[in-house]
Amino acid sequence: MSARFNSFNSLAAATALALAGVSGSAFAADRVDLSSLNADSGDRFGRFLVKYRSGSAPRGDVASFNKAIGSAASATSSRLGGGKRAVQLKRLRRTASGADVVLTSRALSRDEAAALMRQLAADPAVESVSNDIRMVPYFTPNDTNFSQQFGFGTGNGGIRATTAWDVTKGEGTVVAVIDTGVVSHSDLNGNVIAGYDFISGDPAGEGLPAGGFFVANDGDGRDANPADPGNGVDAGQCGANGQARNSNWHGTHVAGTVAAVTNNAKGVAGTAHAAKLVPVRVLGRCGGYGSDISDAIIWASGGSVPGAPANPNPADVINMSLGGGAPSACPQIYKDALVDAAARGTIVVVAAGNSNANALTAVDGTGQPVGYTLTNCGTVISVGSVTSSGARSSFSNYGAGVDIAAPGSGILSTTNNGTRGPTTETYLSYDGTSMAAPHVAGVAALVQSVAPTPLTQEQMRTLLKNTARAFPVSPGTKPIGAGIVNAAAAVAAVQGGSNPGAQTYSNGTDANIPDNNATGVSTSIAVSGRTGNAPSNAQVSVSIVHTYQGDLIVDLIAPDGTVYNLHSRTGAGADNINQTYTVNLSSEALNGTWQLRAADRDAQDTGRIDSWSITF
């Protein structure tokens, strides 16, 4: 191959407005496949397929090929007037089908790529021109029970992890699970690295059975073995009114949701299954102590704890699916530990609690205390629970302290068959915000694995809330955060992707439209927690019950007062308006109060705004 064949040929970059300069008679439309630009998921292009006709000089001769693409580059430059950064073309190789792969020296915009393709196709010797479409593998785990894990998919209650996995699986990240420890499980062990047991000896005077290590249940105090020996108890062993219960292998279940070994033709998948797990044991029989838990937070995040060795694998993310106790405010010992962890860059995710109560005030419907949760501590991401339908789980705590929601009802994960000590491994479905939180912890690990710079706690909270998917079933007066965590949108956003995913905001409150009244009636939707402007293709869906469309003027009013007319006295005597309008709102900020106004401008017929929504 001659050196000349490898040389670059210059092209002045195209602009969309200049495309009109390429005459339609200059090429056959069926020779250029512009739809191939739409088939690529990106918006930058630098690799094209150019096939010259059999028998043509460029098909058989290197010099002729270089001359042909050079002429196309020069012609495009001339037609578009120049003034743009030059782009050079280079032939990479010929495919088995006879098309040549042509590379550009810089990425082209969609319009620039279209201009180049059109000019190449203007040569009668060209048989076809197309974008060399970039394919990516579609990752679907072959784990035998994956079909039962609705939480990872694209259904109403799913977190869209299956889409995120085509970008990242959490490589290079570490998630600490501060819980009951973990029990050996073949679908988990491969991702578990060194952890620690922070359960101390039993304090005197609490009525626990004699022995000194009843809570720990492993015969000793703090050590480097975070294995879960089980936490089952008999009635009365955890206080006079304590009920008997079997071991629940809670930490193992939580850990599996975060990072079970995946695509191994068995069991279940994990949210960030290329991440590594650091098990940190703080809960035993009858629970665990704040002093142990706070030390565990500091150690897991890479801090120093007296008497414990340094953590060789500081966590990028900590999951704590625990709570309970008497105070309604965050104990200072937790506050200090959480601030310490945040200062080291560790993201802390917590369960909102399972009392069907306000997660901040932690009281039930009668005002009785039901125990506090770590939501009160502020410097955490608090997670509520949804079902497979996307509705709030009946047990989930709620309120202003809850940041986001994730699947927490019927969650299948790794566990054990033992009722007291461990026996054989198995998989079980559990309910609880304890199951929701590790979905979010896993998503946080996915995000950190691709973030150009690791996000802080507050940056992560903001990102997850801004990219959350709207609830398909409104939680009503028991809010559980900004929406359902959306792994795909969060990963795309932190990579600088275009749109992190549209969200829908609705108002279903009826509003009567006064008859023959120019002022009309308005209902509003408040949008918060978003960044930037609305798109050029926002969708406004309107449902108005009225017996004469021709009476009505319907407007969308932006937060800055700009009016966008949707309907203006058309439709004559037809009943009702049930329509979705596409509106260019690109000059409007997303956040603020949006209004739908309907005015009846003639007498007799009446009606109401039944509902409306805006999606952007």
Coordinates of C-alpha atoms in Angstrom, one line a residue:
M1 CA 0.0 0.0 0.0
S2 CA 1.5 3.3 -1.0
A3 CA 2.1 6.2 1.4
R4 CA -0.2 8.2 -0.7
F5 CA -3.1 5.8 0.1
N6 CA -2.7 6.6 3.8
S7 CA -2.6 10.3 3.4
F8 CA -5.3 12.6 4.7
N9 CA -7.4 14.9 2.5
S10 CA -8.8 18.1 3.8
L11 CA -12.4 19.1 4.3
A12 CA -13.9 22.3 5.6
A13 CA -16.5 21.3 8.2
A14 CA -20.2 21.6 7.2
T15 CA -23.0 23.4 8.9
A16 CA -26.7 22.4 8.6
L17 CA -27.8 25.7 7.0
A18 CA -25.2 25.2 4.3
L19 CA -26.5 21.8 3.2
A20 CA -28.9 23.5 0.8
G21 CA -25.8 24.3 -1.3
V22 CA -25.5 20.7 -2.4
S23 CA -27.9 20.4 -5.3
G24 CA -30.3 17.5 -5.3
S25 CA -29.3 16.7 -8.9
A26 CA -25.7 16.2 -7.8
F27 CA -26.3 12.7 -6.4
A28 CA -28.9 10.0 -6.2
A29 CA -30.7 10.0 -2.8
D30 CA -30.7 6.3 -2.7
R31 CA -26.9 6.3 -2.6
V32 CA -26.6 8.0 0.8
D33 CA -28.0 6.5 3.9
L34 CA -28.5 9.5 6.3
S35 CA -30.7 7.3 8.5
S36 CA -27.6 5.5 9.6
L37 CA -26.7 8.7 11.5
N38 CA -29.9 8.2 13.6
A39 CA -29.1 4.5 14.2
D40 CA -26.0 5.5 16.2
S41 CA -26.5 6.4 19.9
G42 CA -23.9 9.2 19.8
D43 CA -24.0 12.6 18.3
R44 CA -20.4 12.7 17.0
F45 CA -19.3 10.8 14.0
G46 CA -15.9 10.0 12.6
R47 CA -16.1 6.7 10.7
F48 CA -17.9 6.1 7.4
L49 CA -18.4 3.4 4.8
V50 CA -17.9 4.5 1.2
K51 CA -18.4 1.9 -1.5
Y52 CA -17.4 2.6 -5.1
R53 CA -19.0 0.8 -8.0
S54 CA -17.4 -2.3 -9.3
G55 CA -15.2 -1.3 -12.3
S56 CA -14.8 2.3 -11.3
A57 CA -11.3 3.7 -10.9
P58 CA -11.5 4.4 -7.2
R59 CA -12.6 0.8 -6.6
G60 CA -9.5 -0.6 -8.2
D61 CA -6.8 2.0 -7.8
V62 CA -5.3 3.5 -4.7
A63 CA -4.4 6.8 -6.3
S64 CA -7.9 7.2 -7.8
F65 CA -9.5 6.5 -4.4
N66 CA -7.4 9.2 -2.7
K67 CA -8.2 11.6 -5.5
A68 CA -11.9 10.9 -5.3
I69 CA -12.3 11.5 -1.6
G70 CA -10.0 14.5 -1.9
S71 CA -12.2 16.0 -4.5
A72 CA -15.3 15.4 -2.4
A73 CA -13.6 17.1 0.6
S74 CA -12.6 20.1 -1.5
A75 CA -16.1 20.4 -3.1
T76 CA -17.8 20.3 0.2
S77 CA -15.4 23.0 1.5
S78 CA -16.2 25.2 -1.5
R79 CA -20.0 24.8 -1.4
L80 CA -20.1 25.5 2.3
G81 CA -17.9 28.6 2.2
G82 CA -15.1 27.4 4.4
G83 CA -14.4 29.1 7.7
K84 CA -14.6 26.0 9.7
R85 CA -11.9 23.8 11.3
A86 CA -10.5 21.6 8.6
V87 CA -11.2 17.9 8.9
Q88 CA -9.0 15.3 7.2
L89 CA -10.1 11.9 5.8
K90 CA -8.2 8.7 5.8
R91 CA -8.9 5.2 4.5
L92 CA -8.6 2.6 7.1
R93 CA -9.3 -0.6 5.2
R94 CA -11.6 -2.3 2.8
T95 CA -14.3 -4.6 4.0
A96 CA -15.2 -8.0 2.6
S97 CA -18.2 -6.4 1.0
G98 CA -16.1 -4.0 -1.0
A99 CA -16.8 -0.8 1.0
D100 CA -13.9 1.3 2.3
V101 CA -13.8 2.5 5.9
V102 CA -13.0 6.2 5.9
L103 CA -11.9 8.0 9.1
T104 CA -12.0 11.6 10.0
S105 CA -9.3 13.4 12.0
R106 CA -11.9 14.9 14.4
A107 CA -15.4 14.1 15.4
L108 CA -18.1 15.6 13.2
S109 CA -21.5 16.8 14.3
R110 CA -24.6 15.2 12.8
D111 CA -25.0 18.0 10.3
E112 CA -21.3 18.0 9.4
A113 CA -21.5 14.2 8.9
A114 CA -24.6 14.5 6.7
A115 CA -22.9 17.2 4.5
L116 CA -19.8 15.0 4.0
M117 CA -21.9 11.9 3.2
R118 CA -24.0 13.9 0.7
Q119 CA -20.9 15.2 -1.1
L120 CA -19.3 11.8 -1.3
A121 CA -22.5 10.4 -2.8
A122 CA -22.5 13.1 -5.4
D123 CA -19.9 11.2 -7.3
P124 CA -21.6 8.9 -9.9
A125 CA -18.9 6.3 -9.2
V126 CA -20.1 5.9 -5.6
E127 CA -22.5 3.0 -5.0
S128 CA -23.3 3.8 -1.3
V129 CA -22.3 6.0 1.6
S130 CA -23.3 5.4 5.3
N131 CA -22.2 6.0 8.8
D132 CA -20.2 3.1 10.2
I133 CA -22.7 2.4 13.0
R134 CA -21.2 1.7 16.4
M135 CA -22.7 -1.4 18.1
V136 CA -22.4 -2.2 21.7
P137 CA -23.2 -5.5 23.5
Y138 CA -26.6 -5.7 25.2
F139 CA -25.9 -7.2 28.6
T140 CA -28.6 -9.5 30.1
P141 CA -27.3 -11.7 32.9
N142 CA -27.8 -15.4 32.6
D143 CA -28.4 -15.9 36.3
T144 CA -31.2 -18.4 36.7
N145 CA -33.4 -16.3 38.9
F146 CA -32.8 -13.0 37.1
S147 CA -36.3 -13.0 35.6
Q148 CA -37.7 -12.7 39.2
Q149 CA -35.6 -9.5 39.9
F150 CA -38.1 -6.9 38.7
G151 CA -36.1 -4.2 40.4
F152 CA -33.3 -4.1 37.9
G153 CA -35.5 -3.8 34.8
T154 CA -37.5 -1.2 32.9
G155 CA -40.9 -2.0 34.4
N156 CA -42.9 0.4 36.6
G157 CA -40.8 -0.4 39.7
G158 CA -37.5 -1.0 38.0
I159 CA -34.3 1.1 38.3
R160 CA -33.2 0.7 34.7
A161 CA -29.9 -1.0 35.8
T162 CA -30.1 -3.3 32.8
T163 CA -29.5 -0.3 30.6
A164 CA -26.8 1.1 32.8
W165 CA -24.9 -2.2 32.7
D166 CA -24.1 -1.6 29.0
V167 CA -22.0 1.3 30.2
T168 CA -20.7 0.2 33.6
K169 CA -21.1 -2.6 36.1
G170 CA -19.3 -0.7 38.9
E171 CA -15.8 -1.6 38.1
G172 CA -13.2 -0.3 40.5
T173 CA -15.6 0.7 43.3
V174 CA -16.0 -0.6 46.8
V175 CA -19.3 -0.7 48.7
A176 CA -19.3 -1.4 52.5
V177 CA -22.4 -3.1 53.9
I178 CA -22.7 -2.1 57.6
D179 CA -25.1 -4.8 58.8
T180 CA -25.1 -8.3 60.3
G181 CA -22.0 -9.4 58.4
V182 CA -22.2 -12.0 55.6
V183 CA -22.5 -15.7 55.5
S184 CA -20.7 -17.7 52.9
H185 CA -22.6 -17.9 49.6
S186 CA -21.4 -19.1 46.3
D187 CA -23.3 -16.3 44.5
L188 CA -21.6 -13.7 46.6
N189 CA -18.2 -14.8 47.8
G190 CA -16.4 -13.8 44.6
N191 CA -17.1 -10.1 45.3
V192 CA -16.4 -10.1 49.0
I193 CA -13.1 -8.7 50.3
A194 CA -11.7 -8.1 53.7
G195 CA -14.1 -6.6 56.3
Y196 CA -14.3 -6.3 60.1
D197 CA -16.5 -7.3 63.0
F198 CA -17.2 -4.3 65.2
I199 CA -19.5 -5.9 67.7
S200 CA -18.1 -5.5 71.2
G201 CA -18.7 -7.6 74.3
D202 CA -22.1 -7.2 76.0
P203 CA -22.4 -4.4 78.4
A204 CA -23.4 -5.3 82.0
G205 CA -26.8 -4.7 83.4
E206 CA -29.0 -5.1 80.3
G207 CA -30.6 -8.4 81.2
L208 CA -28.9 -10.3 78.4
P209 CA -28.0 -14.0 79.0
A210 CA -24.7 -14.6 80.7
G211 CA -21.6 -15.2 78.7
G212 CA -20.4 -11.7 77.7
F213 CA -20.9 -12.2 73.9
F214 CA -24.5 -13.0 73.5
V215 CA -25.1 -10.2 71.0
A216 CA -22.0 -11.0 69.0
N217 CA -22.9 -14.7 69.1
D218 CA -19.4 -15.7 67.9
G219 CA -17.7 -16.1 71.2
D220 CA -15.5 -13.0 71.0
G221 CA -15.5 -9.3 70.4
R222 CA -14.1 -7.1 67.7
D223 CA -12.0 -8.9 65.2
A224 CA -11.3 -9.2 61.5
N225 CA -14.0 -11.9 60.9
P226 CA -17.3 -10.3 59.8
A227 CA -19.0 -13.7 59.2
D228 CA -22.6 -13.8 60.3
P229 CA -23.1 -16.6 62.8
G230 CA -26.8 -15.9 62.9
N231 CA -29.1 -13.7 65.0
G232 CA -32.0 -15.9 65.9
V233 CA -33.3 -15.7 69.5
D234 CA -35.8 -17.3 71.8
A235 CA -38.7 -15.4 73.3
G236 CA -37.5 -13.1 76.1
Q237 CA -33.8 -13.2 75.2
C238 CA -33.9 -9.6 73.9
G239 CA -35.9 -8.1 76.8
A240 CA -38.9 -9.4 78.7
N241 CA -41.3 -8.8 75.8
G242 CA -38.9 -9.8 73.1
Q243 CA -40.4 -12.3 70.6
A244 CA -38.7 -15.4 69.3
R245 CA -37.3 -15.1 65.7
N246 CA -35.1 -17.0 63.4
S247 CA -31.9 -15.8 61.9
N248 CA -32.6 -13.6 58.9
W249 CA -29.2 -13.3 57.3
H250 CA -30.0 -9.7 56.7
G251 CA -26.5 -8.5 55.7
T252 CA -26.1 -11.3 53.2
H253 CA -29.4 -10.4 51.5
V254 CA -28.5 -6.7 51.4
A255 CA -25.0 -7.5 50.1
G256 CA -26.5 -9.6 47.3
T257 CA -28.6 -6.8 46.1
V258 CA -25.6 -4.5 46.0
A259 CA -23.1 -6.8 44.2
A260 CA -24.1 -10.5 43.9
V261 CA -21.8 -12.3 41.4
T262 CA -23.6 -11.9 38.1
N263 CA -23.7 -13.6 34.7
N264 CA -22.5 -16.8 36.3
A265 CA -25.5 -18.9 35.1
K266 CA -26.9 -19.2 38.6
G267 CA -28.9 -17.4 41.3
V268 CA -29.3 -13.7 41.2
A269 CA -27.7 -10.5 39.9
G270 CA -26.4 -7.5 41.8
T271 CA -26.9 -3.8 41.1
A272 CA -23.1 -3.0 40.8
H273 CA -21.9 -6.6 40.3
A274 CA -18.3 -5.6 39.3
A275 CA -17.9 -3.7 42.6
K276 CA -16.2 -5.2 45.6
L277 CA -18.0 -5.7 49.0
V278 CA -16.6 -4.9 52.4
P279 CA -18.8 -6.5 55.0
V280 CA -18.8 -4.7 58.3
R281 CA -20.6 -6.4 61.1
V282 CA -22.4 -4.3 63.7
L283 CA -25.7 -6.1 64.3
G284 CA -26.0 -9.4 66.1
R285 CA -28.6 -10.9 68.3
C286 CA -30.8 -8.2 69.7
G287 CA -29.3 -5.6 67.4
G288 CA -26.2 -3.4 67.7
Y289 CA -24.9 -0.4 69.6
G290 CA -24.3 3.1 68.4
S291 CA -20.7 3.1 69.5
D292 CA -20.0 0.1 67.4
I293 CA -22.0 1.5 64.4
S294 CA -20.3 4.9 64.5
D295 CA -16.8 3.3 64.6
A296 CA -17.8 1.1 61.7
I297 CA -18.8 4.1 59.7
I298 CA -15.5 5.8 60.3
W299 CA -13.5 2.6 59.6
A300 CA -15.4 1.7 56.4
S301 CA -14.8 5.2 55.0
G302 CA -11.0 4.9 55.6
G303 CA -10.7 6.6 59.0
S304 CA -8.8 5.4 62.0
V305 CA -10.4 3.5 64.8
P306 CA -8.4 2.6 67.9
G307 CA -7.7 -1.0 68.2
A308 CA -8.7 -1.8 64.7
P309 CA -6.3 -2.2 61.7
A310 CA -6.6 0.3 58.9
N311 CA -9.2 -0.6 56.3
P312 CA -7.1 -1.5 53.2
N313 CA -10.2 -0.9 50.9
P314 CA -11.9 2.3 51.9
A315 CA -15.5 2.4 50.7
D316 CA -16.7 4.6 47.9
V317 CA -20.3 3.9 49.2
I318 CA -21.6 2.7 52.5
N319 CA -25.0 1.1 52.8
M320 CA -26.8 1.0 56.2
S321 CA -30.1 -0.7 56.2
L322 CA -30.7 -0.3 60.0
G323 CA -32.5 2.0 62.4
G324 CA -34.5 1.9 65.6
G325 CA -34.0 3.3 69.1
A326 CA -35.8 6.0 71.1
P327 CA -34.6 9.5 70.2
S328 CA -36.3 11.4 67.4
A329 CA -33.1 13.3 66.5
C330 CA -29.8 11.9 65.1
P331 CA -27.5 11.0 68.0
Q332 CA -24.3 13.1 68.0
I333 CA -22.1 10.0 67.7
Y334 CA -23.7 9.3 64.3
K335 CA -23.6 12.9 63.2
D336 CA -19.8 13.0 63.9
A337 CA -19.1 9.7 62.1
L338 CA -21.2 10.7 59.1
V339 CA -19.6 14.1 58.7
D340 CA -16.2 12.3 59.0
A341 CA -17.2 9.8 56.3
A342 CA -18.5 12.6 54.0
A343 CA -15.2 14.5 54.4
R344 CA -13.3 11.5 53.1
G345 CA -15.6 11.4 50.0
T346 CA -17.7 8.3 51.0
I347 CA -21.4 8.3 49.9
V348 CA -23.7 7.0 52.7
V349 CA -27.1 5.5 51.8
V350 CA -29.6 4.5 54.5
A351 CA -33.0 2.9 54.7
A352 CA -35.9 5.2 55.6
G353 CA -37.5 2.7 57.8
N354 CA -40.5 0.4 57.8
S355 CA -43.0 1.9 60.2
N356 CA -45.3 3.6 57.7
A357 CA -44.5 6.8 59.5
N358 CA -42.8 10.1 58.9
A359 CA -39.1 9.3 58.7
L360 CA -38.1 12.6 60.4
T361 CA -40.5 12.7 63.2
A362 CA -40.7 8.9 63.5
V363 CA -44.2 8.7 65.0
D364 CA -47.1 6.7 64.0
G365 CA -50.6 8.0 63.1
T366 CA -51.5 8.4 66.7
G367 CA -48.4 10.3 67.5
Q368 CA -46.7 7.5 69.3
P369 CA -42.9 7.1 68.8
V370 CA -41.9 4.2 66.7
G371 CA -38.1 4.7 66.8
Y372 CA -35.8 7.0 64.9
T373 CA -34.1 6.3 61.6
L374 CA -30.8 7.6 60.2
T375 CA -32.8 9.8 57.9
N376 CA -32.6 12.3 60.8
C377 CA -28.9 12.6 60.4
G378 CA -29.1 14.7 57.3
T379 CA -25.7 13.8 55.7
V380 CA -27.1 10.6 54.2
I381 CA -29.2 9.6 51.2
S382 CA -32.5 8.2 52.6
V383 CA -34.4 5.6 50.6
G384 CA -38.0 4.8 50.6
S385 CA -39.6 1.6 49.1
V386 CA -41.8 1.0 46.1
T387 CA -43.5 -2.2 44.8
S388 CA -43.2 -3.7 41.3
S389 CA -46.0 -1.4 40.2
G390 CA -44.0 1.7 41.3
A391 CA -46.4 2.4 44.1
R392 CA -45.2 3.2 47.7
S393 CA -44.8 0.1 49.7
S394 CA -47.3 0.1 52.5
F395 CA -44.6 -0.2 55.2
S396 CA -42.3 2.5 53.8
N397 CA -41.6 5.5 55.9
Y398 CA -42.1 8.8 54.1
G399 CA -41.9 12.6 54.4
A400 CA -39.5 15.4 53.6
G401 CA -36.5 13.5 54.9
V402 CA -36.7 10.8 52.2
D403 CA -34.6 11.6 49.2
I404 CA -35.5 8.9 46.7
A405 CA -37.2 5.5 46.3
A406 CA -36.2 2.1 45.0
P407 CA -37.7 -1.4 44.9
G408 CA -38.2 -2.9 48.3
S409 CA -41.1 -5.2 48.1
G410 CA -40.5 -8.9 47.1
I411 CA -36.8 -8.5 46.6
L412 CA -35.0 -11.8 45.8
S413 CA -31.4 -12.1 47.0
T414 CA -28.8 -14.3 48.6
T415 CA -29.4 -15.8 52.1
N416 CA -29.2 -19.0 54.1
N417 CA -31.5 -21.8 55.3
G418 CA -30.3 -21.8 58.9
T419 CA -32.8 -20.9 61.6
R420 CA -30.1 -20.2 64.2
G421 CA -26.6 -20.9 62.7
P422 CA -25.8 -21.1 59.0
T423 CA -26.6 -24.3 57.1
T424 CA -27.1 -24.3 53.3
E425 CA -27.2 -21.3 51.0
T426 CA -30.5 -20.3 49.3
Y427 CA -32.3 -17.3 47.9
L428 CA -35.3 -15.6 49.5
S429 CA -37.6 -12.6 48.8
Y430 CA -37.7 -10.0 51.6
D431 CA -39.7 -6.8 52.0
G432 CA -38.4 -3.6 53.5
T433 CA -36.6 -0.3 52.9
S434 CA -33.6 -2.4 53.9
M435 CA -34.0 -3.9 50.5
A436 CA -34.5 -0.6 48.7
A437 CA -31.4 1.1 50.1
P438 CA -28.9 -1.3 48.5
H439 CA -30.4 -0.7 45.1
V440 CA -29.5 3.0 45.5
A441 CA -26.1 2.2 47.0
G442 CA -25.4 0.0 44.0
V443 CA -26.4 2.8 41.6
A444 CA -24.1 5.2 43.5
A445 CA -21.3 2.8 42.8
L446 CA -22.2 2.6 39.2
V447 CA -22.1 6.4 39.0
Q448 CA -18.7 6.7 40.8
S449 CA -17.2 4.1 38.5
V450 CA -17.6 6.4 35.5
A451 CA -17.6 9.9 37.0
P452 CA -14.7 12.0 35.7
T453 CA -14.2 13.1 39.3
P454 CA -15.8 11.3 42.3
L455 CA -19.0 13.0 43.4
T456 CA -19.4 14.3 46.9
Q457 CA -22.3 13.2 49.1
E458 CA -24.4 16.3 48.2
Q459 CA -23.5 16.0 44.5
M460 CA -24.6 12.4 44.5
R461 CA -27.9 13.2 46.3
T462 CA -28.6 16.0 43.7
L463 CA -27.7 13.8 40.8
L464 CA -29.9 10.9 41.9
K465 CA -32.8 13.2 42.6
N466 CA -32.5 15.1 39.3
T467 CA -32.3 11.9 37.3
A468 CA -35.0 10.0 39.2
R469 CA -37.9 8.6 37.3
A470 CA -41.4 10.0 38.1
F471 CA -43.6 7.7 40.2
P472 CA -46.0 5.8 37.9
V473 CA -48.3 5.7 41.0
S474 CA -48.3 8.9 43.0
P475 CA -47.5 8.4 46.7
G476 CA -50.0 11.1 47.5
T477 CA -49.7 12.6 51.0
K478 CA -46.9 10.2 51.9
P479 CA -44.0 11.3 49.7
I480 CA -41.0 9.1 49.4
G481 CA -38.6 11.4 47.5
A482 CA -38.0 12.8 44.1
G483 CA -38.9 9.6 42.3
I484 CA -37.6 6.1 41.6
V485 CA -33.8 5.9 41.2
N486 CA -32.8 5.6 37.6
A487 CA -29.5 4.0 37.1
A488 CA -29.3 4.5 33.3
A489 CA -30.1 8.2 33.6
A490 CA -27.7 8.8 36.5
V491 CA -24.8 7.1 34.7
A492 CA -25.6 9.0 31.5
A493 CA -25.8 12.3 33.3
V494 CA -22.5 12.0 35.1
Q495 CA -20.8 11.1 31.8
G496 CA -22.2 14.3 30.3
G497 CA -25.0 12.6 28.4
S498 CA -27.6 14.7 26.8
N499 CA -31.0 14.1 28.5
P500 CA -30.9 12.2 31.8
G501 CA -34.5 11.1 31.2
A502 CA -37.8 12.9 31.0
Q503 CA -40.0 13.2 34.0
T504 CA -43.7 13.7 34.2
Y505 CA -45.4 16.1 36.6
S506 CA -49.2 16.0 37.0
N507 CA -52.1 17.8 38.6
G508 CA -55.3 15.8 38.9
T509 CA -57.3 18.3 40.9
D510 CA -60.6 19.4 39.3
A511 CA -61.0 23.1 38.6
N512 CA -64.3 24.5 37.4
I513 CA -64.1 26.9 34.4
P514 CA -66.3 29.9 34.9
D515 CA -68.8 30.5 32.0
N516 CA -68.1 33.4 29.7
N517 CA -65.2 34.8 31.7
A518 CA -62.0 36.0 30.2
T519 CA -60.0 35.4 33.3
G520 CA -60.8 31.7 33.4
V521 CA -59.2 29.4 35.9
S522 CA -55.7 28.1 36.5
T523 CA -54.2 25.1 38.1
S524 CA -50.5 24.7 38.8
I525 CA -47.6 22.3 39.0
A526 CA -44.4 23.0 41.0
V527 CA -41.2 21.7 39.6
S528 CA -38.0 21.6 41.7
G529 CA -34.7 19.9 41.9
R530 CA -34.0 20.1 38.2
T531 CA -31.2 21.9 36.4
G532 CA -31.1 23.8 33.1
N533 CA -33.8 24.7 30.7
A534 CA -36.8 22.7 29.4
P535 CA -36.5 20.9 26.1
S536 CA -37.8 22.0 22.7
N537 CA -40.2 19.1 22.6
A538 CA -41.9 19.2 26.0
Q539 CA -45.2 17.3 26.2
V540 CA -48.3 18.9 27.7
S541 CA -51.2 16.6 28.2
V542 CA -54.6 18.2 28.8
S543 CA -57.9 16.7 29.9
I544 CA -60.7 19.2 30.0
V545 CA -64.4 18.2 30.3
H546 CA -66.5 20.8 28.4
T547 CA -69.5 20.6 26.1
Y548 CA -68.2 23.2 23.5
Q549 CA -64.6 23.3 22.5
G550 CA -65.1 26.4 20.5
D551 CA -65.7 28.4 23.7
L552 CA -62.3 27.6 25.1
I553 CA -58.9 29.3 25.2
V554 CA -56.2 27.1 26.9
D555 CA -52.7 28.4 27.7
L556 CA -49.6 27.0 29.4
I557 CA -48.0 29.7 31.5
A558 CA -44.3 29.3 32.3
P559 CA -42.8 30.2 35.7
D560 CA -41.6 33.5 34.2
G561 CA -45.1 34.4 33.0
T562 CA -44.6 33.6 29.4
V563 CA -47.8 32.3 27.8
Y564 CA -47.9 29.4 25.3
N565 CA -51.2 29.0 23.7
L566 CA -52.4 25.4 23.3
H567 CA -56.0 25.8 22.1
S568 CA -57.8 28.9 20.8
R569 CA -61.5 28.4 20.2
T570 CA -61.3 25.7 17.6
G571 CA -63.3 22.5 17.4
A572 CA -66.7 24.3 17.3
G573 CA -69.3 22.2 19.2
A574 CA -67.2 19.2 19.9
D575 CA -67.1 17.9 23.5
N576 CA -64.0 17.9 25.7
I577 CA -60.3 18.3 25.1
N578 CA -58.1 15.3 25.5
Q579 CA -54.9 16.0 23.8
T580 CA -51.1 16.1 24.1
Y581 CA -49.4 19.2 22.8
T582 CA -45.7 19.4 21.9
V583 CA -44.3 22.8 23.0
N584 CA -40.9 24.4 22.5
L585 CA -39.9 25.5 26.0
S586 CA -36.2 25.7 25.5
S587 CA -36.0 29.3 26.7
E588 CA -37.7 28.4 30.0
A589 CA -36.0 27.2 33.2
L590 CA -37.3 23.8 34.3
N591 CA -37.8 24.8 37.9
G592 CA -40.7 26.9 39.1
T593 CA -44.5 26.9 39.0
W594 CA -46.1 26.0 35.7
Q595 CA -49.8 26.8 35.2
L596 CA -52.5 25.6 32.9
R597 CA -55.2 28.3 32.3
A598 CA -58.5 27.6 30.7
A599 CA -61.0 30.4 29.8
D600 CA -64.5 30.1 28.5
R601 CA -65.2 33.0 26.1
D602 CA -68.9 32.5 25.4
A603 CA -72.2 31.8 27.3
Q604 CA -74.1 28.6 28.2
D605 CA -71.7 25.7 27.9
T606 CA -69.6 25.0 31.0
G607 CA -66.9 22.5 32.1
R608 CA -63.8 21.9 34.1
I609 CA -60.1 21.2 33.9
D610 CA -60.0 17.5 34.9
S611 CA -56.3 16.9 34.9
W612 CA -53.1 17.9 33.1
S613 CA -49.4 17.0 33.1
I614 CA -46.1 18.2 31.7
T615 CA -43.3 15.9 30.6
F616 CA -39.7 17.2 30.2

